[in-house]
Coordinates of C-alpha atoms in Angstrom, one line a residue:
M2 CA 192.6 111.9 124.9
R3 CA 189.2 113.5 125.4
P4 CA 188.2 116.4 123.1
D5 CA 188.5 120.1 124.1
P6 CA 186.1 120.3 127.1
G7 CA 185.3 124.0 126.6
H8 CA 185.9 126.9 129.1
G9 CA 185.4 126.1 132.8
P10 CA 183.8 126.4 135.2
F11 CA 181.1 124.0 134.0
Y12 CA 177.5 124.0 135.0
L13 CA 174.7 121.5 134.8
G14 CA 171.4 122.9 133.4
V15 CA 168.1 121.1 134.2
D16 CA 164.9 122.0 132.4
V17 CA 161.9 120.2 133.8
G18 CA 158.8 120.3 131.6
G19 CA 155.5 118.5 131.8
T20 CA 156.5 116.2 129.0
N21 CA 160.3 116.0 129.1
I22 CA 163.3 116.6 131.4
K23 CA 166.2 118.2 129.4
V24 CA 169.6 118.2 131.0
G25 CA 172.9 119.5 129.6
V26 CA 176.4 120.4 130.7
V27 CA 177.2 124.0 129.7
D28 CA 180.5 125.8 129.9
S29 CA 181.1 129.4 131.2
Q30 CA 180.6 130.9 127.7
A31 CA 177.1 129.3 127.1
H32 CA 178.4 126.4 124.9
S33 CA 176.6 123.1 125.4
L34 CA 178.8 120.1 125.9
S35 CA 176.0 117.6 126.1
H36 CA 172.3 117.2 126.0
V37 CA 170.0 114.5 127.4
S38 CA 166.2 114.3 127.3
L39 CA 164.1 111.8 129.3
P40 CA 160.3 111.6 129.7
T41 CA 159.0 113.4 132.8
Q42 CA 156.1 111.1 133.6
P43 CA 154.8 113.6 136.2
K44 CA 151.8 111.4 137.2
L45 CA 154.3 108.9 138.7
G46 CA 155.0 111.5 141.4
P47 CA 157.9 113.7 142.5
E48 CA 160.1 110.9 143.8
V49 CA 160.2 109.3 140.4
G50 CA 160.7 112.7 138.9
L51 CA 163.8 113.4 141.1
R52 CA 165.3 110.0 140.2
T53 CA 164.7 110.8 136.5
I54 CA 166.4 114.2 136.9
C55 CA 169.4 112.5 138.6
E56 CA 169.6 109.8 135.9
A57 CA 169.5 112.4 133.1
S58 CA 172.1 114.5 135.0
R59 CA 174.5 111.6 135.3
M60 CA 174.0 110.7 131.6
A61 CA 174.7 114.3 130.5
I62 CA 177.9 114.5 132.6
E63 CA 179.1 111.2 131.2
Q64 CA 178.3 112.4 127.6
S65 CA 180.3 115.6 128.2
Q66 CA 183.3 113.5 129.2
L67 CA 183.6 115.4 132.4
D68 CA 183.6 114.0 136.0
I69 CA 180.9 115.2 138.4
S70 CA 183.7 116.8 140.5
E71 CA 184.3 119.2 137.5
I72 CA 180.7 120.5 137.7
H73 CA 180.6 123.8 139.6
A74 CA 176.9 124.1 140.3
V75 CA 173.4 123.1 139.0
G76 CA 170.7 125.3 137.6
L77 CA 167.2 123.9 137.9
A78 CA 164.3 125.3 135.8
T79 CA 160.7 124.3 136.4
P80 CA 157.2 125.6 135.6
G81 CA 155.5 127.9 138.2
T82 CA 154.0 128.5 140.6
M83 CA 157.1 128.6 142.9
D84 CA 158.9 130.3 145.7
I85 CA 162.3 131.0 144.2
P86 CA 164.1 132.1 147.3
K87 CA 163.0 129.0 149.2
G88 CA 163.5 126.6 146.3
L89 CA 159.9 125.4 146.5
L90 CA 157.6 124.2 143.8
L91 CA 154.2 125.4 145.1
D92 CA 151.5 124.1 142.7
P93 CA 152.8 123.7 139.1
P94 CA 149.9 123.0 136.7
N95 CA 152.1 120.9 134.5
L96 CA 153.3 118.8 137.4
P97 CA 150.2 117.6 139.3
G98 CA 151.1 116.4 142.8
W99 CA 154.5 118.2 142.9
T100 CA 153.0 120.5 145.5
N101 CA 155.1 122.4 148.1
L102 CA 158.0 120.4 147.0
P103 CA 161.6 121.5 148.0
L104 CA 163.0 120.2 144.7
R105 CA 166.0 122.5 144.7
D106 CA 167.4 121.2 148.0
Q107 CA 166.4 117.6 147.1
L108 CA 168.4 117.8 143.9
S109 CA 171.3 119.5 145.6
E110 CA 171.5 116.8 148.2
A111 CA 171.1 114.0 145.6
L112 CA 173.9 115.3 143.4
G113 CA 176.1 116.8 146.1
L114 CA 176.2 120.2 144.2
P115 CA 175.0 123.7 145.0
T116 CA 171.7 124.2 143.1
T117 CA 169.6 127.2 142.2
L118 CA 165.9 127.3 141.2
Q119 CA 164.4 129.4 138.4
N120 CA 161.1 129.7 136.6
D121 CA 161.4 127.9 133.2
A122 CA 160.4 130.9 131.1
N123 CA 162.9 133.1 133.0
A124 CA 165.6 130.5 132.4
A125 CA 164.8 130.2 128.7
A126 CA 165.0 134.0 128.5
Y127 CA 168.3 134.0 130.2
G128 CA 169.5 131.4 127.8
E129 CA 168.8 133.6 124.8
F130 CA 170.3 136.6 126.7
W131 CA 173.5 134.8 127.6
G132 CA 174.2 132.6 124.6
G133 CA 171.4 133.1 122.0
M134 CA 169.9 135.8 119.8
A135 CA 170.0 138.5 122.6
R136 CA 173.7 137.8 123.6
D137 CA 174.7 141.4 122.5
A138 CA 171.6 143.1 124.0
T139 CA 171.5 144.8 127.4
S140 CA 167.8 144.0 128.1
L141 CA 165.3 141.5 126.8
V142 CA 161.6 140.5 126.8
F143 CA 161.2 136.9 125.6
F144 CA 157.8 135.4 124.8
T145 CA 157.4 131.6 124.5
L146 CA 154.4 130.7 122.3
G147 CA 152.9 127.3 123.0
T148 CA 149.9 125.8 124.7
G149 CA 150.1 128.9 126.9
I150 CA 152.3 132.0 126.7
G151 CA 155.4 132.2 128.9
C152 CA 157.6 135.2 129.3
G153 CA 160.9 136.2 130.8
I154 CA 162.4 139.7 131.3
I155 CA 166.2 140.3 131.6
I156 CA 167.5 143.8 132.4
G157 CA 171.3 144.2 132.7
D158 CA 172.0 140.6 133.6
T159 CA 169.2 140.7 136.2
I160 CA 166.3 138.3 135.9
V161 CA 163.0 140.0 136.8
E162 CA 161.6 137.5 139.4
G163 CA 159.4 139.9 141.3
A164 CA 158.7 140.1 145.1
H165 CA 156.7 136.9 145.1
S166 CA 158.4 134.8 142.3
H167 CA 155.7 135.9 139.9
G168 CA 157.6 138.4 137.8
A169 CA 157.3 138.5 134.0
E170 CA 154.0 136.6 133.8
C171 CA 153.3 138.6 130.7
G172 CA 151.1 136.0 129.1
H173 CA 148.6 137.3 131.7
I174 CA 148.7 141.0 130.9
I175 CA 145.2 142.3 130.0
I176 CA 144.7 143.3 126.4
E177 CA 140.9 143.4 126.3
M178 CA 138.7 145.0 129.0
N179 CA 135.2 144.5 127.5
N180 CA 133.8 141.0 127.1
G181 CA 137.4 139.6 127.1
R182 CA 138.0 136.0 126.3
L183 CA 138.4 133.5 129.2
C184 CA 142.0 132.4 130.1
P185 CA 142.7 129.0 131.7
T186 CA 143.6 130.9 134.8
G187 CA 140.1 132.1 135.2
Q188 CA 140.9 135.7 134.2
Y189 CA 139.3 137.4 131.2
G190 CA 141.0 139.3 128.4
T191 CA 144.6 138.1 128.9
L192 CA 147.1 137.9 126.1
E193 CA 147.2 134.1 126.5
A194 CA 143.4 134.0 126.0
Y195 CA 143.9 135.5 122.6
A196 CA 147.4 134.5 121.3
S197 CA 148.3 131.0 122.7
A198 CA 148.2 127.9 120.6
K199 CA 145.2 126.7 122.6
S200 CA 143.4 130.0 121.9
V201 CA 144.1 129.9 118.2
V202 CA 142.5 126.5 118.0
K203 CA 139.5 127.7 120.1
R204 CA 139.0 130.7 117.9
C205 CA 139.2 128.5 114.8
R206 CA 136.6 126.1 116.2
E207 CA 134.3 129.0 117.0
A208 CA 134.6 130.4 113.5
L209 CA 133.8 127.0 112.0
D210 CA 130.9 126.5 114.3
D211 CA 129.6 129.9 113.2
G212 CA 129.5 128.7 109.6
R213 CA 132.8 130.2 108.2
E214 CA 133.8 128.4 105.0
S215 CA 137.3 126.9 105.2
S216 CA 139.3 124.1 103.8
I217 CA 140.1 123.2 107.4
T218 CA 136.6 121.6 107.6
A219 CA 137.5 119.1 104.9
E220 CA 140.7 118.2 106.7
L221 CA 138.8 117.6 110.0
E222 CA 136.3 115.4 108.2
K223 CA 139.3 113.3 107.1
G224 CA 140.2 112.7 110.7
E225 CA 142.8 115.4 111.0
K226 CA 143.2 117.0 114.5
L227 CA 142.6 120.7 114.8
T228 CA 146.0 122.2 115.7
P229 CA 148.1 125.3 114.9
L230 CA 150.1 123.1 112.6
L231 CA 147.0 122.2 110.5
I232 CA 145.9 125.9 110.5
S233 CA 149.4 126.8 109.3
R234 CA 149.3 124.2 106.5
M235 CA 145.9 125.5 105.4
C236 CA 147.2 129.1 105.5
D237 CA 150.1 128.1 103.2
A238 CA 147.5 126.6 100.9
G239 CA 145.7 129.9 100.7
D240 CA 142.8 129.4 103.2
E241 CA 141.3 132.7 104.1
L242 CA 140.2 131.8 107.7
A243 CA 143.6 130.3 108.5
E244 CA 145.4 133.4 107.3
E245 CA 143.0 135.6 109.3
L246 CA 143.6 133.6 112.5
I247 CA 147.3 133.7 112.3
M248 CA 147.6 137.4 111.4
Q249 CA 145.1 138.3 114.2
T250 CA 147.3 136.4 116.6
A251 CA 150.3 138.4 115.5
R252 CA 148.4 141.6 116.0
Y253 CA 147.4 140.5 119.6
L254 CA 151.1 139.8 120.3
G255 CA 151.9 143.3 118.9
V256 CA 149.5 144.8 121.5
G257 CA 151.2 142.8 124.3
T258 CA 154.6 143.7 123.0
T259 CA 153.8 147.4 123.0
T260 CA 152.7 147.3 126.6
L261 CA 156.0 145.7 127.6
M262 CA 158.0 148.2 125.5
H263 CA 156.2 151.1 127.3
T264 CA 156.8 149.5 130.7
I265 CA 160.6 148.6 130.6
N266 CA 161.8 149.8 127.1
P267 CA 163.8 146.7 126.3
E268 CA 166.5 146.7 123.7
M269 CA 165.1 143.5 122.2
V270 CA 161.9 141.4 122.1
L271 CA 162.2 137.8 121.1
F272 CA 159.6 135.2 120.2
G273 CA 160.2 131.4 120.6
G274 CA 158.3 128.2 121.4
A275 CA 156.4 125.7 119.3
M276 CA 154.0 128.1 117.6
T277 CA 156.3 130.3 115.6
F278 CA 155.2 129.0 112.1
G279 CA 158.6 128.0 111.0
R280 CA 160.3 131.3 112.1
N281 CA 162.5 132.9 109.5
E282 CA 162.8 129.7 107.6
T283 CA 159.3 130.0 106.1
E284 CA 157.4 132.7 104.3
L285 CA 154.5 132.4 106.8
G286 CA 156.9 132.7 109.8
R287 CA 158.5 135.8 108.3
R288 CA 155.0 137.4 107.7
F289 CA 153.9 136.5 111.2
L290 CA 156.8 138.3 112.7
Q291 CA 156.5 141.3 110.4
E292 CA 152.8 141.6 111.4
I293 CA 153.8 141.8 115.0
R294 CA 156.3 144.5 114.1
N295 CA 153.7 146.4 112.1
E296 CA 151.2 146.4 115.0
V297 CA 154.0 147.7 117.3
K298 CA 154.8 150.5 114.9
K299 CA 151.1 151.5 115.0
R300 CA 150.9 151.6 118.8
A301 CA 154.3 152.3 120.3
F302 CA 156.0 155.6 120.9
P303 CA 158.1 156.5 117.9
V304 CA 161.5 156.1 119.3
P305 CA 161.1 152.6 120.8
A306 CA 159.0 151.6 117.8
E307 CA 161.9 152.4 115.6
K308 CA 164.8 151.2 117.8
T309 CA 163.5 148.0 119.6
Q310 CA 164.6 144.9 117.8
I311 CA 161.8 142.3 117.4
E312 CA 163.1 138.9 116.3
Y313 CA 162.8 135.2 116.7
A314 CA 164.8 133.3 119.3
S315 CA 167.7 131.2 118.2
L316 CA 168.2 128.4 120.8
G317 CA 165.0 126.5 120.3
G318 CA 164.3 123.8 122.9
D319 CA 167.9 124.1 124.3
A320 CA 167.2 127.6 125.7
G321 CA 165.8 126.2 129.0
Y322 CA 168.7 124.1 130.1
I323 CA 171.3 126.5 128.8
G324 CA 169.6 129.3 130.6
A325 CA 169.2 127.2 133.8
A326 CA 173.0 126.6 133.7
G327 CA 173.5 130.4 133.2
C328 CA 171.3 131.0 136.3
A329 CA 173.6 128.7 138.3
R330 CA 176.6 130.7 136.9
L331 CA 175.0 133.9 138.2
K332 CA 174.4 132.5 141.6
F333 CA 177.6 130.5 141.9
P334 CA 180.3 132.3 139.8

């Protein structure tokens, strides 16, 4: 006899990233019954990508001990840019060649299931809202900190997609008007240009090139690669430059957070992604989050500064496929 399969209806969540495709079966209460991850290999093209998604989907359904006939619908999350209503990937930077691709309908036809498309950051935000740290909140801003900065906004169970499928691109809000740093998008002064993992590395390299003394230099001379992880390790070891870079990053995020708080006044703001310095499990992670809160308190109106909850996300890398399944549940209840 198979184990308790959870609470139906059941949904398949698909999170397509530039590196991996994550797929899981999720029940109606945001509990994951299975989880499969396969390499995306985007350079092999969208046809191979679709076959990989289908393979991972079948593996996830088998692992859940359900039959595909028991899956109610599919939620598909991919990087932008996209046309959400039409189900099209337009020109996603992480998926070169996947241009003007009707991936939603292709996947629906391949699996024989109704399918909805959502931006990956929006899906991750909905995962946290539906089944993660924000499950008791009524509104949420969720920042994902990685190579870039993603964001999703949820208000009362509604995902802010925007009129042109570009809603909640909050990594690209402007935080510096004068001589702002260059963002990979070609804009100047964006939050991503200051507080992404790529930016932290770039700011560190500039400081070292300007002659700043740091134990990071010795590590680089040993062959270490300059990454946020190395900067984090050196900060733990007492390096002054590493400490400065990480706390500056927190303050930049505090500025961006304040802007969003003054725009939509969310109940909760969450931070997730790869560059969270161990989150609440490490002293550095706790100090990083507290520095964000401190900057918010300096800049925000008193009531939201006092009442807005600013925390780390809880679902980690599962947020995307869980949230994608949740988006399918919204579309196909």
